[in-house]
mmCIF file of C-alpha atoms and ligand atoms in Angstrom:
data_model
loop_
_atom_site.group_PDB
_atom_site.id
_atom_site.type_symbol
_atom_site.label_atom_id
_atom_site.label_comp_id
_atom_site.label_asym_id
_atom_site.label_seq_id
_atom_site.Cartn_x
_atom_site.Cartn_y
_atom_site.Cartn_z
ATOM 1 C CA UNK A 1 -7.263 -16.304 56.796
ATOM 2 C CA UNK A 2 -6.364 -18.585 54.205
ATOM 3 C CA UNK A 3 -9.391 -19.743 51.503
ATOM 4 C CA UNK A 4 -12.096 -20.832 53.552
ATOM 5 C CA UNK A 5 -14.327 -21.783 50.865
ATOM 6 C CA UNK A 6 -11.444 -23.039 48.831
ATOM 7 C CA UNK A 7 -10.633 -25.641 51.609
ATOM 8 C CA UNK A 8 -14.211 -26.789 51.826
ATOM 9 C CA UNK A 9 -14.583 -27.377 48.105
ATOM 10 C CA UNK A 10 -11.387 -29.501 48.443
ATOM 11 C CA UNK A 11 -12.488 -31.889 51.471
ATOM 12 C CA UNK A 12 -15.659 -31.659 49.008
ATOM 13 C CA UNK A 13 -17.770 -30.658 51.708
ATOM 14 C CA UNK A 14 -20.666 -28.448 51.794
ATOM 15 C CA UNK A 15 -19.677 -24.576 52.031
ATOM 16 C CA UNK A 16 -22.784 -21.999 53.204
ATOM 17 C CA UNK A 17 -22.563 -18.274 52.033
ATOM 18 C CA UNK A 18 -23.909 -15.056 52.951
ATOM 19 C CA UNK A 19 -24.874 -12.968 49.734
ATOM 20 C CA UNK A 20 -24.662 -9.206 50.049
ATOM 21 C CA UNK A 21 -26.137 -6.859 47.456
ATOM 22 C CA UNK A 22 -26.203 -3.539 49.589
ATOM 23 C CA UNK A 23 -23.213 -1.066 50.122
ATOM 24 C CA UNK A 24 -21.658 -1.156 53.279
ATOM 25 C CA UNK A 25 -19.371 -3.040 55.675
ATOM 26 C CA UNK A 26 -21.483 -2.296 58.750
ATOM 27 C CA UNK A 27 -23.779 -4.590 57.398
ATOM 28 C CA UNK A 28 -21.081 -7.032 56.136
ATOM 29 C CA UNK A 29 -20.310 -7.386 60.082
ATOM 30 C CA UNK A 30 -23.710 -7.708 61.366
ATOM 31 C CA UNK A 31 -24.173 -10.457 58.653
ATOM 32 C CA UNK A 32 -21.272 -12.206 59.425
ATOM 33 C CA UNK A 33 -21.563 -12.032 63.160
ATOM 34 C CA UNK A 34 -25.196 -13.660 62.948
ATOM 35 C CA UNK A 35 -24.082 -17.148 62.573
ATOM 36 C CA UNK A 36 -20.262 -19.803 62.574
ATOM 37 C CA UNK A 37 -21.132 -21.630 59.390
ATOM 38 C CA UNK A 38 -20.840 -18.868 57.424
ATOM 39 C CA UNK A 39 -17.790 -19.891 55.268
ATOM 40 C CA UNK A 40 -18.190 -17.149 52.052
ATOM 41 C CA UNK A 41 -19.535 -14.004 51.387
ATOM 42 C CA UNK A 42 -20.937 -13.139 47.955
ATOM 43 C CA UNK A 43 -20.174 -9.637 47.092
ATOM 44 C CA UNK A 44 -22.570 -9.045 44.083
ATOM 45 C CA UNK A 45 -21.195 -6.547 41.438
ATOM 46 C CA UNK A 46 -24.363 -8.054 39.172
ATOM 47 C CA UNK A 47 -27.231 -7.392 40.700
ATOM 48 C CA UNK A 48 -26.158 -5.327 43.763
ATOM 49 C CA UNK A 49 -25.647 -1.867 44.096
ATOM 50 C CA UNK A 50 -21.897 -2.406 45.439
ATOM 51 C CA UNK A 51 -18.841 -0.072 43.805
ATOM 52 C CA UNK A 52 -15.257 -0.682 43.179
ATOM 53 C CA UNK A 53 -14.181 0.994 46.416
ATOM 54 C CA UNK A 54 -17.036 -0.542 48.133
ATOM 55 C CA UNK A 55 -15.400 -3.998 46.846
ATOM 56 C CA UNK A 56 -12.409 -3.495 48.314
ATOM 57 C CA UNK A 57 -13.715 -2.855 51.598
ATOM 58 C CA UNK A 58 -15.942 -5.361 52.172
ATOM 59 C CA UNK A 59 -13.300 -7.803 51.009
ATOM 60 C CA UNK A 60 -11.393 -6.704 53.522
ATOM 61 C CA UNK A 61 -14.288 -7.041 56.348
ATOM 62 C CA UNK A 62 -15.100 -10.372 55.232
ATOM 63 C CA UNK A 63 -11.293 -11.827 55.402
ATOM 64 C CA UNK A 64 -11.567 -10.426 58.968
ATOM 65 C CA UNK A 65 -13.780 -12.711 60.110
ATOM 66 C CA UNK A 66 -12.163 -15.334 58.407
ATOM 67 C CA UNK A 67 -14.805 -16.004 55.696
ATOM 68 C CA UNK A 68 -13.791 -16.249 51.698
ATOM 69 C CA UNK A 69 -15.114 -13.226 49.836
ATOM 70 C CA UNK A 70 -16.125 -14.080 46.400
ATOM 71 C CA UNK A 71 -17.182 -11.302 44.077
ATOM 72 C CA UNK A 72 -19.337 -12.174 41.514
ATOM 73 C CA UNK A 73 -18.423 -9.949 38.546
ATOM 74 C CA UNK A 74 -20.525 -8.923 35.327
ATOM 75 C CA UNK A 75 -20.360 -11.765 32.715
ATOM 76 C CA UNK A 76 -17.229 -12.939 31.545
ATOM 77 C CA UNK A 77 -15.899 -9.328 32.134
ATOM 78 C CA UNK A 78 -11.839 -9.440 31.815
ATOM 79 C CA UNK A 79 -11.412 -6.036 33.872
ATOM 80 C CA UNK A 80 -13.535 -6.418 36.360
ATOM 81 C CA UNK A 81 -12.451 -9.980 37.061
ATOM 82 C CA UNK A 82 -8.556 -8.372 37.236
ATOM 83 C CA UNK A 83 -10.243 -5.722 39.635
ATOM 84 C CA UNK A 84 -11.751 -7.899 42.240
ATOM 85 C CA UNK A 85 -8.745 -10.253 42.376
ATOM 86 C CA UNK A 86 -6.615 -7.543 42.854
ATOM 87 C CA UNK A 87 -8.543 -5.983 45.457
ATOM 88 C CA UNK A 88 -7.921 -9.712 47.311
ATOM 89 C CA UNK A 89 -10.719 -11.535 46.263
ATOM 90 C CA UNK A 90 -10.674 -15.602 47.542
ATOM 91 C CA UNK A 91 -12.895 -16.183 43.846
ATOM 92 C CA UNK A 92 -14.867 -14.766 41.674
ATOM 93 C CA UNK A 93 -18.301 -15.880 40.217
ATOM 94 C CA UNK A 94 -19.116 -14.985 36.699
ATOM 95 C CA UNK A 95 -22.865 -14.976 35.181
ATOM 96 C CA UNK A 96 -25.065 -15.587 32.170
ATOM 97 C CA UNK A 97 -22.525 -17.474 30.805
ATOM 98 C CA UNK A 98 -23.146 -19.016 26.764
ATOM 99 C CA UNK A 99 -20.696 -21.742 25.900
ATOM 100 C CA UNK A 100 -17.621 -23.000 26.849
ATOM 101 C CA UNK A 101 -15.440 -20.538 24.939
ATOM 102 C CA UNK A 102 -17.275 -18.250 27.559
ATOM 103 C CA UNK A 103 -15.555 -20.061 30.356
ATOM 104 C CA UNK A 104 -12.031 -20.347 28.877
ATOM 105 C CA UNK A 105 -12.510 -16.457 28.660
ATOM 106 C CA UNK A 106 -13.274 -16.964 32.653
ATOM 107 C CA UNK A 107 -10.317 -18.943 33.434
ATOM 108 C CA UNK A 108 -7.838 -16.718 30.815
ATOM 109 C CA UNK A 109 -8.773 -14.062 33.082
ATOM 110 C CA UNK A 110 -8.478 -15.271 36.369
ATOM 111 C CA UNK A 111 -4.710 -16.964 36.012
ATOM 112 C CA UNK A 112 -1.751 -15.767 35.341
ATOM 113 C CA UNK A 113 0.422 -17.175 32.313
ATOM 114 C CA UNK A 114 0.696 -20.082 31.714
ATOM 115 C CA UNK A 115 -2.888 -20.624 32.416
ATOM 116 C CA UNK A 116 -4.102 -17.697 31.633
ATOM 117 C CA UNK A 117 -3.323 -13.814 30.736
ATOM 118 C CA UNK A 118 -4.368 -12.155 33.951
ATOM 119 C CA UNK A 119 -2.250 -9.130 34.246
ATOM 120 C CA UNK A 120 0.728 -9.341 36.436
ATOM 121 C CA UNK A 121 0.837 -5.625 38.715
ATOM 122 C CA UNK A 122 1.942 -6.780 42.343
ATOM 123 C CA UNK A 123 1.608 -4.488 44.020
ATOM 124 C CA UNK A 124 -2.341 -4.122 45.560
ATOM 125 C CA UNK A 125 -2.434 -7.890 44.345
ATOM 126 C CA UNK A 126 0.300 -8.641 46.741
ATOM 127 C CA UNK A 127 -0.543 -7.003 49.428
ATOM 128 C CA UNK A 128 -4.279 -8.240 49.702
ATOM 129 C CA UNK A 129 -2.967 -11.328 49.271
ATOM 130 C CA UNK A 130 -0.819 -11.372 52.201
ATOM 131 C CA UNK A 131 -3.662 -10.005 54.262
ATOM 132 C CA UNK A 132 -5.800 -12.753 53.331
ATOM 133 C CA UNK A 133 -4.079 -15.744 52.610
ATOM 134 C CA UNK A 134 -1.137 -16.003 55.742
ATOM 135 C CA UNK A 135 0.222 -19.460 54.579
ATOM 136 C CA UNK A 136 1.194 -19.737 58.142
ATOM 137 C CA UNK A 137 3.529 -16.520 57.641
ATOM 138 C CA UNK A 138 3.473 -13.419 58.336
ATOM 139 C CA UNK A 139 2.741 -10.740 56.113
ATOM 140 C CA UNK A 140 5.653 -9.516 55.164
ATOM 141 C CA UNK A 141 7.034 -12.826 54.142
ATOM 142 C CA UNK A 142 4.749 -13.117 50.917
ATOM 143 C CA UNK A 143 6.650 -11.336 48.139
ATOM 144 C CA UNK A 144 5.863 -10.934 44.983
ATOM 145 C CA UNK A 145 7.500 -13.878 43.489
ATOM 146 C CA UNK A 146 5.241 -15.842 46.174
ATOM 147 C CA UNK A 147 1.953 -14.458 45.276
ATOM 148 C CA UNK A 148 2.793 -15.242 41.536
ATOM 149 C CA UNK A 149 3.579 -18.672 42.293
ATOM 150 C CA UNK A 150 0.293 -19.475 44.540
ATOM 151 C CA UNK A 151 -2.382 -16.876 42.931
ATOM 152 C CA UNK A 152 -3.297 -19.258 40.236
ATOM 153 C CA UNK A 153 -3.833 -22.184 42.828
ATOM 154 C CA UNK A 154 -5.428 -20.340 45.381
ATOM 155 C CA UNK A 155 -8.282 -18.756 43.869
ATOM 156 C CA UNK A 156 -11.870 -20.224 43.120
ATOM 157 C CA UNK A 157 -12.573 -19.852 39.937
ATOM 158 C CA UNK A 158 -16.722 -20.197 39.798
ATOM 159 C CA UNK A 159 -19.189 -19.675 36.385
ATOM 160 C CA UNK A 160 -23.037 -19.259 36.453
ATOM 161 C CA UNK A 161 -25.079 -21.961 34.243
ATOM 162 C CA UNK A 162 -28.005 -19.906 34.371
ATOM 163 C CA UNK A 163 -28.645 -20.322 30.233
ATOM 164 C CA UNK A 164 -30.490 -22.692 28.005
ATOM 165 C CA UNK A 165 -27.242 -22.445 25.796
ATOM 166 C CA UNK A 166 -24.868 -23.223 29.165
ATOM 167 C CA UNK A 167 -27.347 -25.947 30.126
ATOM 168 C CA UNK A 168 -27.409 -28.000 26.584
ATOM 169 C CA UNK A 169 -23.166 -27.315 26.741
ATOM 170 C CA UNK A 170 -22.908 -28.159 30.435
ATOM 171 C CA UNK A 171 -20.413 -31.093 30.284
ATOM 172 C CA UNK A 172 -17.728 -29.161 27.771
ATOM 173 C CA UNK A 173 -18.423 -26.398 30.508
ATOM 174 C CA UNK A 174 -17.415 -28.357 33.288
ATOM 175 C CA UNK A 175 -14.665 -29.958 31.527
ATOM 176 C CA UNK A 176 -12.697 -26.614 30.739
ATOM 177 C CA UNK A 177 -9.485 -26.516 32.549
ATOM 178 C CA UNK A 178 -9.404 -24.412 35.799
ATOM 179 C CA UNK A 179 -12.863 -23.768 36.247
ATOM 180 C CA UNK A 180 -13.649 -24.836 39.945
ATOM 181 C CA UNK A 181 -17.444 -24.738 40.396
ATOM 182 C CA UNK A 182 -20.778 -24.692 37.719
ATOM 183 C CA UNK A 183 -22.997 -22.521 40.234
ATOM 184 C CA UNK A 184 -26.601 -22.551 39.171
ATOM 185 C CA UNK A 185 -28.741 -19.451 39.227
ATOM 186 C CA UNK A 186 -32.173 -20.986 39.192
ATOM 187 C CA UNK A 187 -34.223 -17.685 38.968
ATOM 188 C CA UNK A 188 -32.278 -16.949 35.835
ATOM 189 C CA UNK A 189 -32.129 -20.663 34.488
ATOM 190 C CA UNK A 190 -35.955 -20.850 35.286
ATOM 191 C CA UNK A 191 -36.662 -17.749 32.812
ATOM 192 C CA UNK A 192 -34.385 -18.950 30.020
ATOM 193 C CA UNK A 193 -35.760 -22.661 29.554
ATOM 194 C CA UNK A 194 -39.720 -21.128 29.917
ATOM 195 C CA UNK A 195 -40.430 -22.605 33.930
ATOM 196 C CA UNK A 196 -39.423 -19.273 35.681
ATOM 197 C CA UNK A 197 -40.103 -19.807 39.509
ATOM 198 C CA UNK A 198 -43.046 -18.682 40.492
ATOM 199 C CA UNK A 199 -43.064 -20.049 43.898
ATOM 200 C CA UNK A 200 -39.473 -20.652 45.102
ATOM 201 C CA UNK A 201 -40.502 -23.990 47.073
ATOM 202 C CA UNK A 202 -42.395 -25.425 44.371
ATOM 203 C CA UNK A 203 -40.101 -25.396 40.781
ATOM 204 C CA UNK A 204 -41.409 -27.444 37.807
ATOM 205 C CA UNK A 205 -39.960 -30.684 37.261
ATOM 206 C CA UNK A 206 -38.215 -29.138 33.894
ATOM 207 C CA UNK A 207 -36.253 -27.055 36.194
ATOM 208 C CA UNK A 208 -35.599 -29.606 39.069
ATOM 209 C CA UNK A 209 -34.360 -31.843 35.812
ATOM 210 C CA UNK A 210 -32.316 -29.079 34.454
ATOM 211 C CA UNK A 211 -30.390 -28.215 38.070
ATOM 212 C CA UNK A 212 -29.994 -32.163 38.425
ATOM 213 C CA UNK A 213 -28.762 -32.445 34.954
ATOM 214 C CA UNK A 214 -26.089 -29.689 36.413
ATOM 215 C CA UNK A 215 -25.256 -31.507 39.621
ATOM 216 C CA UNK A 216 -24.358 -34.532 37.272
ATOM 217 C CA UNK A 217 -21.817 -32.863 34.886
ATOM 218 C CA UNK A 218 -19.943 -31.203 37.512
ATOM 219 C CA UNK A 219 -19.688 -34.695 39.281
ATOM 220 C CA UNK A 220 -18.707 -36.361 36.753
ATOM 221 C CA UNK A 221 -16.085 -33.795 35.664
ATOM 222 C CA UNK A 222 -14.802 -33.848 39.172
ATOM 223 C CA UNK A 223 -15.752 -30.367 39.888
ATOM 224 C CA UNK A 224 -17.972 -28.754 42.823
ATOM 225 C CA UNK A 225 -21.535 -27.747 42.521
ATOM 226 C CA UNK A 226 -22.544 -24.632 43.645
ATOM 227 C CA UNK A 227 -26.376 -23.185 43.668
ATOM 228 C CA UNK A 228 -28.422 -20.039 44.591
ATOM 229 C CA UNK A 229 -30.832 -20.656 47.336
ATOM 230 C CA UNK A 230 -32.932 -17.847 49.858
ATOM 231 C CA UNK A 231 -33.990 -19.589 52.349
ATOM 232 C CA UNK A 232 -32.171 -21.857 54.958
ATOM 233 C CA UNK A 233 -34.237 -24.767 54.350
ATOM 234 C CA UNK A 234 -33.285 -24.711 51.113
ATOM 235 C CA UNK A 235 -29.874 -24.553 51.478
ATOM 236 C CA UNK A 236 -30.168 -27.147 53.906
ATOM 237 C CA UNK A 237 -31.636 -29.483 51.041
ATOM 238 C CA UNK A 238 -29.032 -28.830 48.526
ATOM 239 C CA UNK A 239 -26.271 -29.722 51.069
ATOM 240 C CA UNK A 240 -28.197 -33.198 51.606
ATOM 241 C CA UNK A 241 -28.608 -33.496 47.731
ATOM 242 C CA UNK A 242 -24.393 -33.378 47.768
ATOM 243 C CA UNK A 243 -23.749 -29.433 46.591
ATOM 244 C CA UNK A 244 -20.716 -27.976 47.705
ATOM 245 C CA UNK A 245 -20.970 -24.001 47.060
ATOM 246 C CA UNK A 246 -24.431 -23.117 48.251
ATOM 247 C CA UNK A 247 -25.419 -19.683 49.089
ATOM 248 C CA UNK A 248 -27.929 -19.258 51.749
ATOM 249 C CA UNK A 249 -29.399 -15.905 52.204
ATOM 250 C CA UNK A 250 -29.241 -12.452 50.249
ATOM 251 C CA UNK A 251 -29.008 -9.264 52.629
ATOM 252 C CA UNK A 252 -32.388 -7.735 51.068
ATOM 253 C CA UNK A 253 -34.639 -10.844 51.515
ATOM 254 C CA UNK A 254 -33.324 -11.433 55.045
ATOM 255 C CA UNK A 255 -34.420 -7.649 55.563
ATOM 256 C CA UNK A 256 -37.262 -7.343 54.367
ATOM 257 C CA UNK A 257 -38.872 -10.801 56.015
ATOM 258 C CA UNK A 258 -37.863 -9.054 59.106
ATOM 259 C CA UNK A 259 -39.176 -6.036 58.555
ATOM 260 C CA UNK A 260 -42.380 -7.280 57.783
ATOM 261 C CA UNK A 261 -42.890 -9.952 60.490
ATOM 262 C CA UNK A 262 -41.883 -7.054 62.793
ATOM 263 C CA UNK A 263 -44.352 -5.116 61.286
ATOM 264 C CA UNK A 264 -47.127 -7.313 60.763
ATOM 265 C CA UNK A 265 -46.597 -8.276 64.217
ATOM 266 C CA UNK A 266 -47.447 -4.783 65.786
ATOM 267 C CA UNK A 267 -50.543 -4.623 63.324
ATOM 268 C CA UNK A 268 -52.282 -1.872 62.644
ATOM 269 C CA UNK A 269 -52.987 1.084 65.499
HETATM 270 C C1 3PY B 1 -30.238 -16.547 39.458
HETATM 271 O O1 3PY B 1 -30.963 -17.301 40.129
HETATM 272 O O2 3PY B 1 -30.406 -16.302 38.257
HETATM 273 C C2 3PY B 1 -29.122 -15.879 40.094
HETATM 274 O O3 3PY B 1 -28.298 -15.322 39.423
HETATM 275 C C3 3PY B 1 -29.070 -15.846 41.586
HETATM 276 O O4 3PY B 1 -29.034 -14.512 41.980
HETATM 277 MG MG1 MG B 2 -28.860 -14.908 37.469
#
């Protein structure tokens, strides 16, 4: 399918995602059977337990059901952003970023010359990309010369403001060249500017000003705005508040509120 959550961010509509931090593409398919408006998946190389092989198959699970895998990297890190691209990635989302050399880095990475150095092997590049980005074609009609010409346009490139340093440079952030989305990690954010979320519906007003302040650079840069969120309702909220990249629920949280209303349903015998 071509880039679901690519598409969305360009009719600047709201995009939901599915956030998966657990190995295995079983549970890829029962998440992404659950629900339609599922439009990305998060694979999280951060905070998950989720390997390189791993990667590459639950990129390829997602792209089956026609929703944009996006695999959000550690840091800034040039190989492992060259890794997940390769392995057919629709984006990637990069963390704990510092300043906006940080996200030149990100962009450098992610394109090939001119925009950037990514390096040029075609081979498992091409052929993921063909898989997951028809173009109308078939497969075999995207050669390599193709998927050098489109790569650089095709793929989200998405950075975490998730630091006080990230925060106070926000607007040279989200005026660096190629960089798609500022996505904000509010747990992280939270920590770093001294209101850490203690209660996930209820975050000070320093932090509500902070992810506002956000909103507003990316705006008025004329990028998307992306945020963390682990509930529905939430999610729901940030799509009235205008965000475009919001991701919904994370595969552990989803679990374990299940398992325990199941649970505390039977009580105790
Ligand atoms: C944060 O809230 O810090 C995140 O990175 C979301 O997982
Ligand atoms: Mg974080």
């Amino acid at each position: 399918a071509a880039n679901r959550l690519q598409k969305a961010l360009k009719r600047g509509a709201s995009a939901f995602g599915a956030w998966q931090m657990l190995p295995g593409t079983n549970l890829t398919r029962t998440m992404l059977r659950s629900a339609a408006n599922i439009d990305w998946l998060l694979i999280d190389m951060e905070h998950g337990n989720i390997s390189d092989d791993m990667m590459h198959e639950i990129i390829a699970a997602a792209a089956a059901y026609g929703v944009s895998p996006v695999v959000r990297v550690i840091e800034g890190q040039a190989w492992m952003i060259k890794r997940a691209l390769d392995a057919g990635a629709h984006g990637i989302l990069a963390p704990v970023l510092e300043t906006e050399e940080d996200a030149k880095n990100v962009v450098r990475y992610s394109k090939y010359p001119p925009e950037g150095n990514r390096g040029f092997e075609p081979l498992l590049a091409v052929d993921k990309f063909a898989e997951l980005h028809p173009h109308g074609g078939s497969v075999k009609q995207i050669g390599t010369i193709d998927y050098l010409q489109q790569a650089n346009g095709s793929l989200v490139t998405a950075v975490m403001i998730e630091t006080k340093s990230a925060l106070e440079r926000v607007k040279e952030i989200a005026a660096v060249p190629g960089i798609d989305v500022l996505f904000i990690g509010p747990f992280d954010l939270g920590v770093n500017i001294g209101h850490p979320i203690l209660d996930p519906s209820k975050p000070e007003q320093e932090l509500i000003d902070a992810i506002q302040s956000i909103q507003a650079a990316a705006h008025a840069a004329g990028k998307a705005s992306g945020i963390y969120c682990d509930t529905g309702e939430q999610a729901r909220e940030y799509a009235h508040k205008g965000f475009h990249m919001i991701s919904t629920v994370t595969d552990m949280i989803a679990l374990r509120k299940a398992f325990s209303q199941a649970f505390n349903a039977a009580g105790e015998h």
